[in-house]
Amino acid sequence: MAIDYTVIVVYLLGMLVMGWWGMRRAKSKSDFLVAGRRLGPAMYSGTMAAIVLGGASTIGGVGLGYQYGLSGAWMVFTIGLGLLALSVFFSARIARLKVYTVSEMLDLRYGGRAGVITGVVMWAYTLMLAVTSTIAYATIFDVLFDMNRTLAIVLGGSIVVAYSTLGGMWSITLTDMVQFVVKTIGVLLLLLPIAVVKAGGFSEMKAKLPTEYFDPLGIGGETIFTYVLIYTFGMLIGQDIWQRVFTARSDRTAKWGGTVAGTYCLVYAIAGAVIGTAAKVLYPNLASADAAFATIVKDELPVGVRGLVLAAALAAVMSTSSGALIACATVANNDIWSRLRGAVRPASEEHDEVKGNRAFILIMGIGVIATAIALNNVVEALTVAYNLLVGGLLVPILGGLLWKRGTVHGALASVIVGGVAVIGLMAAYGILANEPVYYGLLASLAVYVIVSLATPATDAAVLAVWRERLAGRDPELRSEPVPAGQ
């Protein structure tokens, strides 16, 4: 394993070097949080694909293929569909807004009073997303070094926190590009063909497995619908995804670069399911489906290649973890702390925004590592995060983009009722049940429409500013929220 270890260590050291390089480029708030809004199509596509395809998409996607066959691709496939929908229908308008957070967009649209509550909900989502990504280090380092769970989380998490704190989005962008290349080579170009060959080819796989393993809908219609609801719609509104949209140098880059990334996700989804199906042929009696990825890598790949593929798994986890971490810190600083600070300190008081955002990434990173050590159930944590995101924020965000009659009162009521409904229904039906997100989303939609129609329409001046920003006709306008009544 010496060669494999060398590959992994070189990769991890490379991440830290990228962090230092990114630090030299992060000279302003825009540089630190959104890479100066300067990413071109190639870099934008690579980094967007890197952030959405994390450990769940790689290790979990192979596990679903092991359990369900080709229909196991649906989870990652719906992520790709969500990214395609975001890129084609919304990304250009989002990029033209020139904001830093989803809550700033809501303040701009509704008049400056929606951001605090939505910021808290979005912060909770990004925090749990970062935590679940960080927990995945334990699985990978256990395969690599037979390492203690806590030590693995501290090691992997510390590397991500280090390069993210140093250079912010520039460091994360540079590391994500490396991670995208490593994932493409490790998973698509190496592991996929080797796994199929080792399993005897598709004809042998079909001969040894039940026919339902090759049924595109074998995982079940209700499960597919739930994936669409959670992951496809989740891609449309998550701060971690929007913050990458903000990095595009133009709305055209956001649209077409995101479309390429979404298409890549669809290919990645199928590849993971095929690898998992091959693993089922080779190891029909694994105790856990999630062990399929590590098992086939450890037992079937040659020296050196094994290290590269395990580096690809690390790359998948790190890209999602770092993206969620900077999103969590950005929301905590810009949407929550800055508002509290503004209530007790003069708004004009000068402060080092790069230094402040860097401090928040470090603080949030330490919190994420501590929470990951204390938490055991990754699936439940991720489900809670996405249920809150979709149930509480989908309606007011898409409503603000698509329905001009939506009001701030409708948006706030929608967030509160949807969030409370999701939490209550998870307590009643169970965290992993489908009903909480179904009924929570319906409640959020109903309240949004009813309250918006029952309250005065949004001020015409607020809507005029909103339309100007959506059209990209006033790029010099401040990105801070528009005060209520203006």
Short mmCIF file of C-alpha atoms in Angstrom, two decimals:
data_model
loop_
_atom_site.label_atom_id
_atom_site.label_comp_id
_atom_site.label_asym_id
_atom_site.label_seq_id
_atom_site.Cartn_x
_atom_site.Cartn_y
_atom_site.Cartn_z
CA MET A 1 0.00 0.00 0.00
CA ALA A 2 3.04 2.30 0.12
CA ILE A 3 2.39 3.64 -3.40
CA ASP A 4 -1.30 4.15 -2.63
CA TYR A 5 -0.43 6.01 0.57
CA THR A 6 2.00 8.20 -1.36
CA VAL A 7 -0.72 9.12 -3.87
CA ILE A 8 -3.12 10.07 -1.07
CA VAL A 9 -0.56 12.09 0.88
CA VAL A 10 0.53 13.99 -2.24
CA TYR A 11 -3.11 14.74 -3.00
CA LEU A 12 -3.79 16.06 0.52
CA LEU A 13 -0.66 18.21 0.50
CA GLY A 14 -1.73 19.56 -2.89
CA MET A 15 -5.02 20.72 -1.36
CA LEU A 16 -3.12 22.76 1.22
CA VAL A 17 -0.88 24.28 -1.46
CA MET A 18 -3.99 25.29 -3.40
CA GLY A 19 -5.32 26.92 -0.23
CA TRP A 20 -2.16 29.00 0.10
CA TRP A 21 -2.34 29.95 -3.59
CA GLY A 22 -5.98 30.97 -3.22
CA MET A 23 -5.10 33.15 -0.21
CA ARG A 24 -2.90 35.30 -2.43
CA ARG A 25 -5.86 36.00 -4.74
CA ALA A 26 -8.49 36.71 -2.06
CA LYS A 27 -8.06 40.48 -1.62
CA SER A 28 -11.70 41.55 -1.21
CA LYS A 29 -15.05 40.30 0.04
CA SER A 30 -16.04 39.47 -3.54
CA ASP A 31 -12.81 37.52 -4.09
CA PHE A 32 -13.17 35.64 -0.82
CA LEU A 33 -16.86 34.70 -1.05
CA VAL A 34 -17.55 34.39 -4.79
CA ALA A 35 -14.08 34.24 -6.45
CA GLY A 36 -14.46 37.81 -7.70
CA ARG A 37 -17.38 36.70 -9.93
CA ARG A 38 -14.74 35.91 -12.55
CA LEU A 39 -15.00 32.19 -13.37
CA GLY A 40 -15.12 31.24 -17.04
CA PRO A 41 -17.08 28.32 -18.53
CA ALA A 42 -14.48 25.57 -18.02
CA MET A 43 -13.64 26.35 -14.41
CA TYR A 44 -17.27 27.10 -13.56
CA SER A 45 -18.47 23.76 -14.98
CA GLY A 46 -15.78 21.79 -13.17
CA THR A 47 -16.30 23.40 -9.79
CA MET A 48 -20.10 23.18 -10.02
CA ALA A 49 -19.92 19.47 -10.84
CA ALA A 50 -17.44 18.98 -8.00
CA ILE A 51 -19.63 20.52 -5.32
CA VAL A 52 -22.84 18.66 -6.18
CA LEU A 53 -21.14 15.27 -6.55
CA GLY A 54 -19.97 14.53 -3.03
CA GLY A 55 -19.47 11.46 -0.90
CA ALA A 56 -23.18 10.61 -1.01
CA SER A 57 -23.11 10.72 -4.81
CA THR A 58 -19.96 8.59 -5.04
CA ILE A 59 -19.99 6.12 -2.15
CA GLY A 60 -23.77 6.31 -1.71
CA GLY A 61 -24.44 6.12 -5.46
CA VAL A 62 -22.38 2.93 -5.77
CA GLY A 63 -24.17 1.57 -2.70
CA LEU A 64 -27.57 2.18 -4.28
CA GLY A 65 -26.35 0.43 -7.43
CA TYR A 66 -25.30 -2.53 -5.28
CA GLN A 67 -28.72 -2.63 -3.63
CA TYR A 68 -31.04 -1.85 -6.55
CA GLY A 69 -29.02 -2.19 -9.74
CA LEU A 70 -29.21 0.38 -12.52
CA SER A 71 -32.20 2.13 -10.93
CA GLY A 72 -29.87 3.05 -8.07
CA ALA A 73 -28.74 5.87 -10.35
CA TRP A 74 -31.89 7.86 -9.61
CA MET A 75 -30.63 9.70 -6.52
CA VAL A 76 -27.62 11.22 -8.32
CA PHE A 77 -29.64 11.51 -11.55
CA THR A 78 -32.18 13.79 -9.83
CA ILE A 79 -29.30 15.93 -8.56
CA GLY A 80 -28.19 16.34 -12.18
CA LEU A 81 -31.75 17.16 -13.25
CA GLY A 82 -31.95 19.82 -10.54
CA LEU A 83 -28.68 21.39 -11.67
CA LEU A 84 -29.89 21.38 -15.27
CA ALA A 85 -33.18 23.05 -14.27
CA LEU A 86 -31.34 25.66 -12.21
CA SER A 87 -28.91 26.39 -15.03
CA VAL A 88 -31.44 26.60 -17.85
CA PHE A 89 -34.28 28.45 -16.11
CA PHE A 90 -32.88 30.45 -13.19
CA SER A 91 -29.08 30.77 -13.10
CA ALA A 92 -28.81 33.74 -15.48
CA ARG A 93 -31.22 35.79 -13.40
CA ILE A 94 -29.56 34.70 -10.15
CA ALA A 95 -26.12 35.68 -11.44
CA ARG A 96 -27.37 39.13 -12.50
CA LEU A 97 -28.59 39.92 -8.97
CA LYS A 98 -24.96 40.35 -7.74
CA VAL A 99 -25.77 39.27 -4.17
CA TYR A 100 -23.91 36.92 -1.84
CA THR A 101 -26.67 34.84 -0.22
CA VAL A 102 -30.15 33.50 -0.89
CA SER A 103 -31.47 35.59 2.01
CA GLU A 104 -30.14 38.77 0.38
CA MET A 105 -32.12 37.82 -2.71
CA LEU A 106 -35.26 37.44 -0.59
CA ASP A 107 -34.67 40.82 1.09
CA LEU A 108 -34.22 42.43 -2.31
CA ARG A 109 -37.39 40.84 -3.66
CA TYR A 110 -39.67 41.30 -0.67
CA GLY A 111 -38.40 44.55 0.83
CA GLY A 112 -35.78 43.89 3.46
CA ARG A 113 -37.60 41.90 6.13
CA ALA A 114 -37.38 38.27 5.07
CA GLY A 115 -33.67 37.59 5.50
CA VAL A 116 -33.17 36.80 9.20
CA ILE A 117 -35.57 33.87 9.49
CA THR A 118 -34.63 32.45 6.10
CA GLY A 119 -30.98 32.90 7.04
CA VAL A 120 -31.40 30.77 10.14
CA VAL A 121 -33.11 27.99 8.15
CA MET A 122 -30.45 28.13 5.41
CA TRP A 123 -27.68 28.14 8.02
CA ALA A 124 -29.11 24.99 9.63
CA TYR A 125 -29.23 23.29 6.21
CA THR A 126 -25.66 24.21 5.23
CA LEU A 127 -24.36 23.23 8.67
CA MET A 128 -25.88 19.74 8.49
CA LEU A 129 -24.69 19.34 4.90
CA ALA A 130 -21.14 20.18 5.98
CA VAL A 131 -21.42 17.81 8.96
CA THR A 132 -22.60 14.86 6.88
CA SER A 133 -19.83 15.43 4.36
CA THR A 134 -17.25 15.57 7.14
CA ILE A 135 -18.45 12.30 8.67
CA ALA A 136 -17.68 10.57 5.38
CA TYR A 137 -13.94 11.03 6.02
CA ALA A 138 -14.19 8.32 8.66
CA THR A 139 -15.21 5.73 6.07
CA ILE A 140 -12.45 6.60 3.61
CA PHE A 141 -9.60 6.93 6.11
CA ASP A 142 -10.69 3.68 7.76
CA VAL A 143 -10.16 1.90 4.42
CA LEU A 144 -6.89 3.73 3.82
CA PHE A 145 -5.19 3.63 7.18
CA ASP A 146 -7.49 1.64 9.53
CA MET A 147 -7.84 4.92 11.41
CA ASN A 148 -9.98 5.72 14.45
CA ARG A 149 -13.26 7.43 13.50
CA THR A 150 -12.67 10.59 15.52
CA LEU A 151 -9.10 10.99 14.29
CA ALA A 152 -10.24 10.49 10.68
CA ILE A 153 -12.89 13.21 11.00
CA VAL A 154 -10.41 15.61 12.63
CA LEU A 155 -7.75 14.95 9.97
CA GLY A 156 -10.02 15.26 6.93
CA GLY A 157 -12.02 18.12 8.38
CA SER A 158 -8.94 20.07 9.39
CA ILE A 159 -7.50 19.97 5.87
CA VAL A 160 -10.76 21.31 4.41
CA VAL A 161 -11.07 23.98 7.10
CA ALA A 162 -7.43 25.00 6.54
CA TYR A 163 -7.60 25.60 2.77
CA SER A 164 -11.10 27.10 2.97
CA THR A 165 -10.05 29.54 5.70
CA LEU A 166 -6.90 30.58 3.87
CA GLY A 167 -8.35 31.60 0.53
CA GLY A 168 -12.12 31.30 0.71
CA MET A 169 -13.86 30.66 -2.58
CA TRP A 170 -10.65 31.07 -4.60
CA SER A 171 -8.98 28.24 -2.66
CA ILE A 172 -12.12 26.13 -2.87
CA THR A 173 -12.42 26.79 -6.61
CA LEU A 174 -8.83 25.78 -7.30
CA THR A 175 -9.09 22.64 -5.16
CA ASP A 176 -12.45 21.76 -6.71
CA MET A 177 -10.94 21.83 -10.18
CA VAL A 178 -8.27 19.38 -9.06
CA GLN A 179 -10.95 17.29 -7.37
CA PHE A 180 -13.09 17.30 -10.53
CA VAL A 181 -10.17 15.98 -12.60
CA VAL A 182 -9.30 13.34 -9.98
CA LYS A 183 -12.94 12.17 -9.78
CA THR A 184 -13.27 11.98 -13.54
CA ILE A 185 -10.12 9.92 -13.93
CA GLY A 186 -10.59 7.79 -10.81
CA VAL A 187 -14.28 6.94 -11.09
CA LEU A 188 -15.28 7.30 -14.74
CA LEU A 189 -12.08 6.37 -16.58
CA LEU A 190 -10.60 3.77 -14.20
CA LEU A 191 -13.03 2.26 -11.70
CA LEU A 192 -16.01 1.99 -14.08
CA PRO A 193 -14.36 -0.07 -16.87
CA ILE A 194 -12.28 -2.14 -14.43
CA ALA A 195 -15.37 -3.04 -12.36
CA VAL A 196 -17.34 -4.10 -15.45
CA VAL A 197 -14.46 -6.21 -16.75
CA LYS A 198 -13.88 -7.85 -13.37
CA ALA A 199 -17.59 -8.73 -13.20
CA GLY A 200 -17.38 -10.48 -16.59
CA GLY A 201 -19.01 -7.79 -18.71
CA PHE A 202 -22.66 -6.81 -18.99
CA SER A 203 -23.74 -10.21 -20.34
CA GLU A 204 -22.30 -11.98 -17.30
CA MET A 205 -23.82 -9.39 -14.97
CA LYS A 206 -27.26 -9.97 -16.50
CA ALA A 207 -26.85 -13.71 -16.21
CA LYS A 208 -25.95 -13.62 -12.51
CA LEU A 209 -28.38 -10.99 -11.21
CA PRO A 210 -32.19 -10.84 -11.05
CA THR A 211 -33.92 -9.01 -13.90
CA GLU A 212 -35.07 -6.20 -11.61
CA TYR A 213 -31.44 -5.10 -11.32
CA PHE A 214 -31.72 -3.89 -14.92
CA ASP A 215 -35.17 -2.29 -14.59
CA PRO A 216 -34.77 1.52 -14.78
CA LEU A 217 -37.70 1.93 -12.35
CA GLY A 218 -36.78 -0.94 -10.06
CA ILE A 219 -36.11 1.29 -7.07
CA GLY A 220 -39.80 2.27 -7.00
CA GLY A 221 -41.89 5.17 -8.25
CA GLU A 222 -42.46 6.70 -4.81
CA THR A 223 -38.73 6.70 -4.07
CA ILE A 224 -37.99 8.39 -7.39
CA PHE A 225 -40.66 11.01 -6.71
CA THR A 226 -39.18 11.71 -3.29
CA TYR A 227 -35.69 12.06 -4.80
CA VAL A 228 -37.06 14.59 -7.29
CA LEU A 229 -38.81 16.53 -4.56
CA ILE A 230 -35.81 16.65 -2.24
CA TYR A 231 -32.77 16.70 -4.51
CA THR A 232 -34.02 18.23 -7.76
CA PHE A 233 -35.82 21.05 -5.97
CA GLY A 234 -33.07 21.24 -3.36
CA MET A 235 -30.58 22.05 -6.12
CA LEU A 236 -32.71 25.06 -7.07
CA ILE A 237 -32.50 26.86 -3.73
CA GLY A 238 -29.45 25.76 -1.69
CA GLN A 239 -26.97 28.47 -0.62
CA ASP A 240 -24.07 26.12 -1.43
CA ILE A 241 -25.28 25.90 -5.05
CA TRP A 242 -26.27 29.54 -5.45
CA GLN A 243 -22.90 30.69 -4.12
CA ARG A 244 -21.27 28.87 -7.04
CA VAL A 245 -23.68 30.54 -9.47
CA PHE A 246 -22.51 33.88 -8.07
CA THR A 247 -18.93 33.02 -9.14
CA ALA A 248 -19.77 33.01 -12.87
CA ARG A 249 -18.32 35.94 -14.81
CA SER A 250 -21.53 36.31 -16.85
CA ASP A 251 -25.08 35.05 -16.94
CA ARG A 252 -24.22 33.11 -20.12
CA THR A 253 -21.42 31.31 -18.27
CA ALA A 254 -23.83 30.43 -15.46
CA LYS A 255 -26.38 29.04 -17.90
CA TRP A 256 -24.21 27.01 -20.25
CA GLY A 257 -21.48 26.09 -17.79
CA GLY A 258 -24.12 24.78 -15.40
CA THR A 259 -25.77 22.83 -18.20
CA VAL A 260 -22.49 21.05 -18.92
CA ALA A 261 -22.05 20.29 -15.21
CA GLY A 262 -25.60 18.94 -14.96
CA THR A 263 -25.05 16.66 -17.94
CA TYR A 264 -21.84 15.40 -16.34
CA CYS A 265 -23.86 14.55 -13.21
CA LEU A 266 -26.22 12.38 -15.26
CA VAL A 267 -23.26 10.41 -16.63
CA TYR A 268 -21.76 10.13 -13.13
CA ALA A 269 -25.07 8.79 -11.81
CA ILE A 270 -25.20 5.96 -14.34
CA ALA A 271 -21.52 5.15 -13.76
CA GLY A 272 -22.04 4.79 -10.01
CA ALA A 273 -25.02 2.48 -10.49
CA VAL A 274 -23.09 0.30 -12.95
CA ILE A 275 -20.12 0.05 -10.57
CA GLY A 276 -22.47 -0.95 -7.75
CA THR A 277 -24.14 -3.56 -9.95
CA ALA A 278 -20.74 -5.02 -10.83
CA ALA A 279 -19.86 -5.10 -7.13
CA LYS A 280 -23.04 -7.12 -6.48
CA VAL A 281 -21.79 -9.77 -8.91
CA LEU A 282 -18.35 -9.86 -7.31
CA TYR A 283 -19.46 -9.61 -3.65
CA PRO A 284 -23.08 -10.76 -3.37
CA ASN A 285 -23.19 -10.91 0.44
CA LEU A 286 -21.73 -7.67 1.76
CA ALA A 287 -23.07 -6.68 5.17
CA SER A 288 -23.69 -3.10 4.02
CA ALA A 289 -24.41 -1.73 0.55
CA ASP A 290 -22.35 1.36 1.38
CA ALA A 291 -19.29 -0.88 1.75
CA ALA A 292 -19.45 -1.79 -1.97
CA PHE A 293 -17.30 1.13 -3.12
CA ALA A 294 -14.50 0.57 -0.63
CA THR A 295 -14.56 -3.20 -1.13
CA ILE A 296 -14.28 -3.19 -4.90
CA VAL A 297 -11.56 -0.53 -4.78
CA LYS A 298 -9.54 -2.36 -2.14
CA ASP A 299 -9.80 -5.84 -3.67
CA GLU A 300 -9.96 -5.35 -7.44
CA LEU A 301 -7.78 -2.38 -8.37
CA PRO A 302 -4.02 -2.55 -8.93
CA VAL A 303 -1.54 -0.68 -6.76
CA GLY A 304 -1.37 3.02 -7.59
CA VAL A 305 -4.73 2.96 -9.34
CA ARG A 306 -6.30 2.04 -5.99
CA GLY A 307 -4.71 5.11 -4.40
CA LEU A 308 -5.97 7.36 -7.19
CA VAL A 309 -9.53 6.05 -6.91
CA LEU A 310 -9.51 6.46 -3.14
CA ALA A 311 -8.21 9.99 -3.74
CA ALA A 312 -11.22 10.42 -6.03
CA ALA A 313 -13.50 9.44 -3.15
CA LEU A 314 -11.72 11.94 -0.92
CA ALA A 315 -12.07 14.55 -3.65
CA ALA A 316 -15.82 13.93 -3.81
CA VAL A 317 -16.20 14.37 -0.07
CA MET A 318 -13.91 17.40 0.18
CA SER A 319 -15.58 19.31 -2.63
CA THR A 320 -19.02 19.06 -1.02
CA SER A 321 -17.64 19.65 2.47
CA SER A 322 -15.74 22.82 1.54
CA GLY A 323 -18.67 24.18 -0.48
CA ALA A 324 -21.09 23.60 2.38
CA LEU A 325 -18.62 25.08 4.88
CA ILE A 326 -18.15 28.40 3.07
CA ALA A 327 -21.92 28.59 2.46
CA CYS A 328 -22.56 28.01 6.18
CA ALA A 329 -20.04 30.67 7.19
CA THR A 330 -21.32 33.16 4.59
CA VAL A 331 -24.90 32.82 5.82
CA ALA A 332 -23.83 33.00 9.49
CA ASN A 333 -21.81 36.16 8.91
CA ASN A 334 -23.82 38.03 6.27
CA ASP A 335 -27.39 37.02 7.12
CA ILE A 336 -27.31 36.54 10.90
CA TRP A 337 -24.31 38.12 12.63
CA SER A 338 -24.10 41.23 10.42
CA ARG A 339 -27.75 42.02 11.21
CA LEU A 340 -27.16 41.62 14.94
CA ARG A 341 -24.01 43.70 14.68
CA GLY A 342 -25.89 46.34 12.72
CA ALA A 343 -28.39 46.64 15.57
CA VAL A 344 -25.70 47.62 18.09
CA ARG A 345 -22.89 49.12 15.98
CA PRO A 346 -22.90 51.96 13.42
CA ALA A 347 -23.59 50.68 9.92
CA SER A 348 -20.77 52.81 8.56
CA GLU A 349 -18.13 51.38 10.90
CA GLU A 350 -15.22 50.04 8.87
CA HIS A 351 -14.09 46.48 9.33
CA ASP A 352 -11.95 43.96 7.47
CA GLU A 353 -14.54 41.91 5.59
CA VAL A 354 -12.06 39.30 4.34
CA LYS A 355 -10.67 38.87 7.84
CA GLY A 356 -14.17 38.63 9.29
CA ASN A 357 -15.35 36.03 6.76
CA ARG A 358 -12.13 34.07 7.26
CA ALA A 359 -12.79 34.01 11.01
CA PHE A 360 -16.33 32.75 10.44
CA ILE A 361 -15.12 29.89 8.26
CA LEU A 362 -12.68 28.86 10.98
CA ILE A 363 -15.34 29.05 13.70
CA MET A 364 -17.95 27.20 11.63
CA GLY A 365 -15.33 24.62 10.62
CA ILE A 366 -14.47 23.83 14.23
CA GLY A 367 -18.19 23.53 14.99
CA VAL A 368 -18.73 21.22 12.01
CA ILE A 369 -15.89 18.91 13.09
CA ALA A 370 -17.17 18.77 16.68
CA THR A 371 -20.73 18.04 15.52
CA ALA A 372 -19.53 15.35 13.10
CA ILE A 373 -17.68 13.59 15.91
CA ALA A 374 -20.81 13.61 18.09
CA LEU A 375 -23.23 12.54 15.35
CA ASN A 376 -23.57 9.00 14.05
CA ASN A 377 -26.52 8.78 11.65
CA VAL A 378 -25.55 10.50 8.41
CA VAL A 379 -28.73 9.64 6.50
CA GLU A 380 -31.02 11.07 9.16
CA ALA A 381 -28.99 14.28 9.45
CA LEU A 382 -29.00 14.80 5.68
CA THR A 383 -32.74 14.07 5.50
CA VAL A 384 -33.48 16.65 8.20
CA ALA A 385 -31.38 19.22 6.32
CA TYR A 386 -33.09 18.72 2.97
CA ASN A 387 -36.58 18.46 4.49
CA LEU A 388 -36.10 21.83 6.21
CA LEU A 389 -34.64 23.37 3.07
CA VAL A 390 -37.36 22.21 0.69
CA GLY A 391 -40.27 22.40 3.13
CA GLY A 392 -39.35 25.82 4.47
CA LEU A 393 -37.65 27.75 1.67
CA LEU A 394 -38.62 26.32 -1.73
CA VAL A 395 -41.95 28.15 -2.00
CA PRO A 396 -40.86 31.67 -0.95
CA ILE A 397 -37.72 31.50 -3.12
CA LEU A 398 -39.35 30.21 -6.30
CA GLY A 399 -42.45 32.27 -5.55
CA GLY A 400 -40.30 35.40 -5.41
CA LEU A 401 -38.73 34.56 -8.76
CA LEU A 402 -41.95 33.56 -10.53
CA TRP A 403 -44.94 35.37 -8.90
CA LYS A 404 -44.92 39.15 -8.53
CA ARG A 405 -47.96 39.10 -6.18
CA GLY A 406 -46.00 37.26 -3.47
CA THR A 407 -45.47 39.42 -0.39
CA VAL A 408 -43.05 39.50 2.51
CA HIS A 409 -45.84 38.42 4.87
CA GLY A 410 -46.61 35.44 2.66
CA ALA A 411 -42.92 34.56 2.47
CA LEU A 412 -42.37 34.69 6.24
CA ALA A 413 -45.56 32.74 6.95
CA SER A 414 -44.52 30.16 4.36
CA VAL A 415 -41.08 29.68 5.93
CA ILE A 416 -42.46 29.38 9.46
CA VAL A 417 -45.43 27.12 8.67
CA GLY A 418 -43.45 24.93 6.28
CA GLY A 419 -40.54 24.55 8.69
CA VAL A 420 -42.72 23.84 11.73
CA ALA A 421 -44.86 21.39 9.71
CA VAL A 422 -41.79 19.48 8.53
CA ILE A 423 -40.37 19.23 12.05
CA GLY A 424 -43.70 18.15 13.54
CA LEU A 425 -44.34 15.58 10.82
CA MET A 426 -40.84 14.14 11.19
CA ALA A 427 -41.57 13.69 14.89
CA ALA A 428 -44.89 11.99 14.05
CA TYR A 429 -43.96 9.86 11.04
CA GLY A 430 -40.22 9.40 11.58
CA ILE A 431 -37.25 11.29 10.14
CA LEU A 432 -36.87 9.03 7.11
CA ALA A 433 -40.58 9.05 6.18
CA ASN A 434 -41.74 10.70 2.95
CA GLU A 435 -44.81 12.41 4.44
CA PRO A 436 -42.99 15.30 6.22
CA VAL A 437 -41.64 16.87 3.04
CA TYR A 438 -44.85 16.15 1.08
CA TYR A 439 -47.25 17.75 3.56
CA GLY A 440 -44.80 20.39 4.75
CA LEU A 441 -44.34 21.64 1.20
CA LEU A 442 -48.09 21.70 0.57
CA ALA A 443 -48.66 23.65 3.79
CA SER A 444 -45.92 26.11 2.85
CA LEU A 445 -47.45 26.66 -0.61
CA ALA A 446 -50.99 27.11 0.70
CA VAL A 447 -49.96 29.64 3.34
CA TYR A 448 -47.76 31.57 0.90
CA VAL A 449 -50.61 32.03 -1.59
CA ILE A 450 -53.32 32.78 0.98
CA VAL A 451 -51.31 35.25 3.06
CA SER A 452 -49.85 36.99 -0.01
CA LEU A 453 -53.32 37.55 -1.46
CA ALA A 454 -54.64 38.72 1.91
CA THR A 455 -51.90 41.32 2.47
CA PRO A 456 -50.91 44.46 0.53
CA ALA A 457 -48.81 43.87 -2.56
CA THR A 458 -45.07 44.51 -2.40
CA ASP A 459 -44.16 48.19 -2.70
CA ALA A 460 -43.83 49.25 -6.34
CA ALA A 461 -40.43 50.85 -5.67
CA VAL A 462 -39.08 47.59 -4.25
CA LEU A 463 -40.33 45.66 -7.27
CA ALA A 464 -38.82 48.26 -9.62
CA VAL A 465 -35.38 47.79 -8.03
CA TRP A 466 -35.88 44.02 -8.17
CA ARG A 467 -36.69 44.10 -11.89
CA GLU A 468 -33.66 46.27 -12.62
CA ARG A 469 -31.37 43.86 -10.81
CA LEU A 470 -32.93 40.81 -12.49
CA ALA A 471 -32.35 42.43 -15.87
CA GLY A 472 -28.74 43.25 -14.98
CA ARG A 473 -29.29 46.92 -15.83
CA ASP A 474 -27.92 48.34 -12.59
CA PRO A 475 -24.74 46.40 -11.69
CA GLU A 476 -23.45 49.20 -9.45
CA LEU A 477 -26.40 48.90 -7.06
CA ARG A 478 -25.40 47.82 -3.57
CA SER A 479 -25.89 44.11 -2.80
CA GLU A 480 -27.12 44.91 0.73
CA PRO A 481 -30.82 44.30 1.43
CA VAL A 482 -33.28 47.03 0.46
CA PRO A 483 -34.73 48.60 3.63
CA ALA A 484 -38.42 48.03 4.18
CA GLY A 485 -40.65 50.67 2.67
CA GLN A 486 -38.08 52.02 0.23
#
